DNA sequence: CTGTTAGCGCGTTCAT
DNA sequence: ATGAACGCGCTAACAG
């Protein structure tokens, strides 16, 4: 066993090798504007640092400055798909440009209380898809977390920014497309999973709003599990109610509806038009190919990033970019 | 604007309120075994801590002990699906039982070098799906990261543990099922994405190995993009070669094959049997429902967790649980 | 200008 | 049960 005796390389080591003081090392490493350093010294320090493989202790820096460069994203319990995954990737890139590092904590049922998590990280900001209790917000504050960003939270609070990606727009776009295609009796395929309610409710609300605005009958809502049989019975009820088109919570639910229609011996879109959300890869591979609505994840990530950066600096966040965020992908199912 | 003047609550505050020394606070908070504390003092300290909402500074603790309770998982660039997502959730739970907090860094092209990431966290362990350069390993060492766990890495190194989830088993199971069903000419649908090669290669190798062991013709490999047209041309080539069944890299690729077969006017499984990997929700909603192979994510998470914990404590890791990790989900496509 | 000295931030731990 | 020192980087004050 080669036991690791690798003592950590500290700024003192660099200082020693470069023949300067630790303060000088710090000034050089940080390009401190208020302090001028002669080029020769600078080079010597940089050289020494490189030779030793020096990297400053994040813990020490955080302790001293009271702020880390980490942004923590608390994910909810539900299964995250490739869309969220790509959004997080984009967000990571966007934040990196501001010197911030994104880390994500995957949610899971029997997790320790949220508190344990950010306490272990001391992030500069927290992005959460769940609401915090007032107590937790106070606790974060007193622990030094500068900002609590609550995505999708219900009511705006003075303490936190609302990052609600306008889920309603998604519902509106779905319904709008269907109505424009001549449908007058819409259905809504609601997910059979309580954990995604924070997304499902605003989307359904968007569909409802669009129906109202366009003078069309409100959507006949059915809960649709990811199972052909159960989907088939929903299809039967829609049929009985004269529904000709349905908006699905997302592509998976839409795929279930497709399977249900198939099981009923009917066809899409002739008997029932279907539109999903997300444009997951299987959507274009389905029979028929699924018409769906997507969110511009790059734009969402940019917006989130800007909001976080602004909040960290105590500035007001940017306005929600309501336009050009949701796009229709027209295929065969609607 | 209610400006936040909330000074951080420190152990000194608790000590003052409880009328004891900071050392005592530390001993109480950590239940230090070597130090006896009278019940009355203990209560007083705990009370004070609760009243003030005290939570120790992770940075200070990390600085002092040289180790944080965070395990960092570095995700690769590719889109992560619900399977990986649920595995991470399970892993998080498993690690939490050992007082460890899992955080995930989503990979993305134009990211800062990996180094920047763990430097900002000072994790107790790093789990990565990519290989590190020897230089990075040395750097982590010298920065105080106890362990570098390379999942799926090619060759075992003395420095790191191999957590290779036996991807070969997946391929073997796929091919085994097909061969048992009487197929003697197998095809392999390889993904059209370089980023997933670390998974695709061992899976294909598994199929190859099974074919060899069972005296069946090695798989005719075709790269299949997630596009019906392109999949159709692969199907044509397979047909010309007399292939009667194909193993797909994963369910999405399998779905593409299904679409290709459909486009060719042929049928599954009569003309071509298809088997996928992962059992994503759309698999059972496809026409025909997709036969597939799944990995027991709970078991994988438990194994990963045990390996990490063992390594942190300098003990040898558990053996790879090769059995009961991969299961066949029998449906209609094969 | 250039670079140094000194002390802080906060929890941990040894010796008294 | 306590005083004191430590881990490591930051930065105000100060000396050449």
Short mmCIF file of C-alpha atoms in Angstrom, two decimals, chain A residues 10-297:
data_model
loop_
_atom_site.label_atom_id
_atom_site.label_comp_id
_atom_site.label_asym_id
_atom_site.label_seq_id
_atom_site.Cartn_x
_atom_site.Cartn_y
_atom_site.Cartn_z
CA UNK A 10 -0.28 25.89 0.58
CA UNK A 11 0.46 29.46 -0.28
CA UNK A 12 3.26 29.31 2.28
CA UNK A 13 5.01 26.68 0.20
CA UNK A 14 4.74 28.84 -2.88
CA UNK A 15 5.97 31.87 -0.98
CA UNK A 16 8.97 29.97 0.29
CA UNK A 17 9.94 28.67 -3.12
CA UNK A 18 9.46 32.08 -4.71
CA UNK A 19 11.25 33.83 -1.90
CA UNK A 20 8.41 36.18 -1.09
CA UNK A 21 5.75 36.59 1.56
CA UNK A 22 2.40 34.84 1.60
CA UNK A 23 0.70 38.15 1.06
CA UNK A 24 2.55 38.64 -2.18
CA UNK A 25 1.49 35.20 -3.33
CA UNK A 26 -2.10 36.07 -2.62
CA UNK A 27 -1.85 39.36 -4.50
CA UNK A 28 -0.35 37.68 -7.51
CA UNK A 29 -2.81 34.82 -7.58
CA UNK A 30 -5.78 37.15 -7.36
CA UNK A 31 -4.48 39.96 -9.55
CA UNK A 32 -5.43 42.30 -6.75
CA UNK A 33 -5.94 45.67 -8.47
CA UNK A 34 -4.96 47.82 -5.50
CA UNK A 35 -1.55 46.22 -5.30
CA UNK A 36 1.11 46.52 -7.97
CA UNK A 37 3.59 43.70 -8.33
CA UNK A 38 6.76 43.83 -10.39
CA UNK A 39 6.69 41.56 -13.44
CA UNK A 40 9.73 39.64 -12.27
CA UNK A 41 8.21 38.84 -8.89
CA UNK A 42 4.94 37.96 -10.50
CA UNK A 43 6.63 35.52 -12.82
CA UNK A 44 8.59 33.98 -9.99
CA UNK A 45 5.46 33.41 -7.95
CA UNK A 46 3.46 32.04 -10.85
CA UNK A 47 6.31 29.73 -11.69
CA UNK A 48 6.59 28.44 -8.18
CA UNK A 49 2.84 27.90 -8.00
CA UNK A 50 2.84 25.96 -11.24
CA UNK A 51 5.86 23.91 -10.24
CA UNK A 52 4.26 22.91 -6.95
CA UNK A 53 0.82 22.38 -8.44
CA UNK A 54 -0.60 24.86 -5.97
CA UNK A 55 -4.31 25.38 -5.78
CA UNK A 56 -5.77 27.53 -3.03
CA UNK A 57 -7.93 25.89 -0.42
CA UNK A 58 -11.53 26.59 -1.22
CA UNK A 59 -12.41 26.08 2.42
CA UNK A 60 -9.96 28.68 3.64
CA UNK A 61 -11.02 31.17 1.04
CA UNK A 62 -14.68 30.61 1.81
CA UNK A 63 -14.04 30.94 5.50
CA UNK A 64 -12.22 34.20 5.02
CA UNK A 65 -14.46 35.82 2.45
CA UNK A 66 -17.65 34.40 3.85
CA UNK A 67 -18.72 33.37 0.39
CA UNK A 68 -18.09 30.42 -1.82
CA UNK A 69 -18.29 30.36 -5.57
CA UNK A 70 -20.73 27.51 -5.57
CA UNK A 71 -24.34 27.68 -6.61
CA UNK A 72 -26.43 24.83 -5.32
CA UNK A 73 -29.42 23.54 -7.22
CA UNK A 74 -31.83 21.47 -5.18
CA UNK A 75 -33.70 19.07 -7.39
CA UNK A 76 -37.08 17.74 -6.39
CA UNK A 77 -37.95 14.12 -6.04
CA UNK A 78 -39.30 13.48 -9.48
CA UNK A 79 -37.42 11.74 -12.23
CA UNK A 80 -35.48 14.27 -14.21
CA UNK A 81 -35.43 13.89 -17.94
CA UNK A 82 -32.94 14.91 -20.57
CA UNK A 83 -34.51 18.37 -20.85
CA UNK A 84 -33.75 19.27 -17.27
CA UNK A 85 -30.39 17.63 -17.70
CA UNK A 86 -29.49 19.79 -20.66
CA UNK A 87 -30.79 22.88 -18.93
CA UNK A 88 -28.51 22.19 -15.99
CA UNK A 89 -25.60 21.73 -18.37
CA UNK A 90 -26.31 25.08 -19.96
CA UNK A 91 -26.79 26.71 -16.60
CA UNK A 92 -23.47 25.32 -15.48
CA UNK A 93 -21.77 26.87 -18.48
CA UNK A 94 -23.49 30.19 -18.02
CA UNK A 95 -22.59 30.39 -14.35
CA UNK A 96 -19.02 29.32 -15.03
CA UNK A 97 -18.61 32.43 -17.13
CA UNK A 98 -19.19 34.39 -13.96
CA UNK A 99 -16.76 32.34 -11.94
CA UNK A 100 -19.50 30.32 -10.33
CA UNK A 101 -19.65 26.55 -10.04
CA UNK A 102 -22.97 24.79 -10.26
CA UNK A 103 -23.61 21.66 -8.29
CA UNK A 104 -26.84 19.76 -8.17
CA UNK A 105 -28.28 17.76 -5.33
CA UNK A 106 -30.57 15.02 -6.56
CA UNK A 107 -33.75 14.85 -4.59
CA UNK A 108 -34.93 11.65 -3.03
CA UNK A 109 -37.60 10.63 -0.61
CA UNK A 110 -35.74 9.58 2.45
CA UNK A 111 -33.25 12.36 2.27
CA UNK A 112 -31.91 14.30 5.16
CA UNK A 113 -33.63 17.62 5.67
CA UNK A 114 -32.69 20.22 3.09
CA UNK A 115 -30.80 22.09 5.75
CA UNK A 116 -28.13 19.45 5.99
CA UNK A 117 -27.37 19.90 2.36
CA UNK A 118 -26.64 23.57 2.01
CA UNK A 119 -24.91 23.57 5.34
CA UNK A 120 -22.39 21.17 3.89
CA UNK A 121 -21.77 23.42 0.92
CA UNK A 122 -22.16 27.05 2.01
CA UNK A 123 -23.30 28.09 -1.45
CA UNK A 124 -23.48 31.63 -2.70
CA UNK A 125 -26.96 30.91 -3.93
CA UNK A 126 -29.52 28.20 -3.84
CA UNK A 127 -31.83 27.37 -6.69
CA UNK A 128 -34.71 25.19 -5.68
CA UNK A 129 -37.66 23.65 -7.42
CA UNK A 130 -39.46 23.30 -4.14
CA UNK A 131 -40.69 25.85 -1.70
CA UNK A 132 -38.80 26.45 1.48
CA UNK A 133 -40.39 26.93 4.81
CA UNK A 134 -39.93 30.42 6.27
CA UNK A 135 -37.80 28.81 8.95
CA UNK A 136 -35.45 27.38 6.41
CA UNK A 137 -35.11 30.72 4.69
CA UNK A 138 -34.15 32.38 7.95
CA UNK A 139 -31.73 29.57 8.67
CA UNK A 140 -30.04 29.98 5.31
CA UNK A 141 -29.72 33.66 5.87
CA UNK A 142 -28.14 33.26 9.22
CA UNK A 143 -25.81 30.64 7.82
CA UNK A 144 -24.56 33.15 5.32
CA UNK A 145 -26.32 32.04 2.17
CA UNK A 146 -26.85 35.23 0.27
CA UNK A 147 -29.80 34.27 -1.79
CA UNK A 148 -32.62 31.86 -1.95
CA UNK A 149 -34.02 31.46 -5.38
CA UNK A 150 -37.30 29.66 -5.49
CA UNK A 151 -38.15 28.44 -8.90
CA UNK A 152 -41.81 27.91 -9.62
CA UNK A 153 -42.79 28.99 -6.15
CA UNK A 154 -46.31 30.11 -5.71
CA UNK A 155 -46.28 33.60 -4.32
CA UNK A 156 -43.47 36.09 -4.78
CA UNK A 157 -41.80 37.01 -1.54
CA UNK A 158 -39.61 39.99 -0.84
CA UNK A 159 -36.87 37.61 0.25
CA UNK A 160 -36.57 35.56 -2.85
CA UNK A 161 -36.67 35.91 -6.56
CA UNK A 162 -39.24 34.20 -8.61
CA UNK A 163 -37.72 32.24 -11.40
CA UNK A 164 -40.93 30.74 -12.57
CA UNK A 165 -40.35 29.64 -16.08
CA UNK A 166 -43.70 30.46 -17.55
CA UNK A 167 -45.22 27.02 -17.67
CA UNK A 168 -48.52 28.58 -18.58
CA UNK A 169 -47.05 29.53 -21.92
CA UNK A 170 -46.53 25.88 -22.67
CA UNK A 171 -50.18 25.09 -22.08
CA UNK A 172 -51.27 28.10 -24.11
CA UNK A 173 -49.10 27.12 -27.02
CA UNK A 174 -50.46 23.58 -27.00
CA UNK A 175 -54.07 24.65 -26.89
CA UNK A 176 -53.46 27.46 -29.35
CA UNK A 177 -52.12 25.06 -31.95
CA UNK A 178 -55.02 22.66 -31.52
CA UNK A 179 -57.61 25.41 -31.69
CA UNK A 180 -55.98 26.94 -34.75
CA UNK A 181 -56.26 23.53 -36.37
CA UNK A 182 -60.02 23.74 -35.94
CA UNK A 183 -60.58 21.72 -32.78
CA UNK A 184 -63.29 23.02 -30.50
CA UNK A 185 -63.49 20.33 -27.84
CA UNK A 186 -60.20 19.83 -26.06
CA UNK A 187 -59.05 17.30 -23.52
CA UNK A 188 -56.11 17.41 -21.10
CA UNK A 189 -54.02 14.38 -20.16
CA UNK A 190 -52.89 15.00 -16.61
CA UNK A 191 -49.92 13.05 -15.20
CA UNK A 192 -50.45 10.29 -12.67
CA UNK A 193 -47.68 11.46 -10.38
CA UNK A 194 -48.16 13.90 -7.54
CA UNK A 195 -44.52 14.89 -7.58
CA UNK A 196 -44.82 16.78 -10.84
CA UNK A 197 -47.81 18.80 -9.77
CA UNK A 198 -45.79 22.00 -9.60
CA UNK A 199 -45.33 21.70 -13.34
CA UNK A 200 -48.63 20.14 -14.24
CA UNK A 201 -50.88 22.69 -12.61
CA UNK A 202 -49.57 25.78 -14.35
CA UNK A 203 -49.50 23.97 -17.67
CA UNK A 204 -53.12 22.94 -17.29
CA UNK A 205 -53.94 26.48 -16.22
CA UNK A 206 -52.36 27.72 -19.43
CA UNK A 207 -54.52 25.40 -21.49
CA UNK A 208 -57.57 26.56 -19.59
CA UNK A 209 -56.72 30.20 -20.09
CA UNK A 210 -56.21 29.74 -23.81
CA UNK A 211 -59.54 27.92 -24.10
CA UNK A 212 -61.28 30.72 -22.30
CA UNK A 213 -59.65 33.41 -24.43
CA UNK A 214 -60.50 31.60 -27.62
CA UNK A 215 -64.07 30.83 -26.58
CA UNK A 216 -63.54 27.09 -26.64
CA UNK A 217 -64.84 24.55 -24.17
CA UNK A 218 -62.49 24.14 -21.19
CA UNK A 219 -60.38 21.00 -21.38
CA UNK A 220 -61.86 17.69 -20.27
CA UNK A 221 -59.16 16.58 -17.88
CA UNK A 222 -58.30 12.93 -17.41
CA UNK A 223 -55.47 11.52 -15.36
CA UNK A 224 -53.42 9.29 -17.62
CA UNK A 225 -50.96 6.79 -16.20
CA UNK A 226 -48.05 5.56 -18.30
CA UNK A 227 -49.96 2.43 -19.17
CA UNK A 228 -51.77 1.55 -22.40
CA UNK A 229 -54.82 0.03 -20.72
CA UNK A 230 -55.45 2.96 -18.44
CA UNK A 231 -54.80 5.39 -21.24
CA UNK A 232 -57.33 3.51 -23.36
CA UNK A 233 -60.07 4.07 -20.83
CA UNK A 234 -59.32 7.78 -20.76
CA UNK A 235 -59.51 7.78 -24.54
CA UNK A 236 -62.90 6.10 -24.32
CA UNK A 237 -64.21 8.78 -22.01
CA UNK A 238 -62.88 11.54 -24.21
CA UNK A 239 -64.50 9.95 -27.19
CA UNK A 240 -67.82 9.72 -25.39
CA UNK A 241 -67.53 13.40 -24.55
CA UNK A 242 -66.90 14.37 -28.16
CA UNK A 243 -63.30 15.43 -27.55
CA UNK A 244 -61.24 15.59 -30.75
CA UNK A 245 -57.86 16.71 -29.48
CA UNK A 246 -55.86 16.50 -26.26
CA UNK A 247 -52.95 18.33 -24.76
CA UNK A 248 -50.71 16.02 -22.76
CA UNK A 249 -48.70 17.05 -19.72
CA UNK A 250 -45.55 15.89 -21.49
CA UNK A 251 -44.35 13.59 -24.24
CA UNK A 252 -44.45 10.47 -22.11
CA UNK A 253 -48.07 11.02 -21.24
CA UNK A 254 -48.74 11.82 -24.89
CA UNK A 255 -47.12 8.54 -25.86
CA UNK A 256 -49.42 6.81 -23.40
CA UNK A 257 -52.40 8.45 -25.07
CA UNK A 258 -51.11 7.26 -28.43
CA UNK A 259 -50.93 3.74 -27.03
CA UNK A 260 -54.44 4.06 -25.64
CA UNK A 261 -55.85 5.20 -28.95
CA UNK A 262 -54.09 2.31 -30.68
CA UNK A 263 -55.59 -0.13 -28.18
CA UNK A 264 -59.03 1.28 -28.89
CA UNK A 265 -58.56 0.59 -32.57
CA UNK A 266 -58.76 4.27 -33.39
CA UNK A 267 -56.19 6.46 -35.05
CA UNK A 268 -54.20 9.63 -34.46
CA UNK A 269 -54.78 12.36 -35.49
CA UNK A 270 -57.93 11.42 -37.41
CA UNK A 271 -59.92 10.33 -34.35
CA UNK A 272 -57.92 12.19 -31.76
CA UNK A 273 -55.16 14.75 -32.18
CA UNK A 274 -52.40 14.65 -29.55
CA UNK A 275 -49.77 17.17 -28.60
CA UNK A 276 -47.01 16.71 -26.05
CA UNK A 277 -44.31 18.73 -24.31
CA UNK A 278 -40.50 18.42 -24.30
CA UNK A 279 -39.66 16.77 -27.60
CA UNK A 280 -37.87 13.84 -26.05
CA UNK A 281 -36.10 11.63 -28.60
CA UNK A 282 -38.85 8.99 -28.63
CA UNK A 283 -41.35 11.65 -29.72
CA UNK A 284 -40.19 11.71 -33.33
CA UNK A 285 -39.85 7.94 -33.36
CA UNK A 286 -43.43 7.27 -32.34
CA UNK A 287 -46.19 6.17 -34.69
CA UNK A 288 -47.41 8.65 -35.64
CA UNK A 289 -44.56 11.07 -34.92
CA UNK A 290 -45.54 13.26 -32.02
CA UNK A 291 -46.27 16.94 -32.39
CA UNK A 292 -44.95 18.67 -29.34
CA UNK A 293 -43.90 21.89 -27.72
CA UNK A 294 -40.40 22.63 -26.44
CA UNK A 295 -38.81 25.17 -24.19
CA UNK A 296 -35.61 26.90 -25.21
CA UNK A 297 -33.35 25.49 -22.52
#
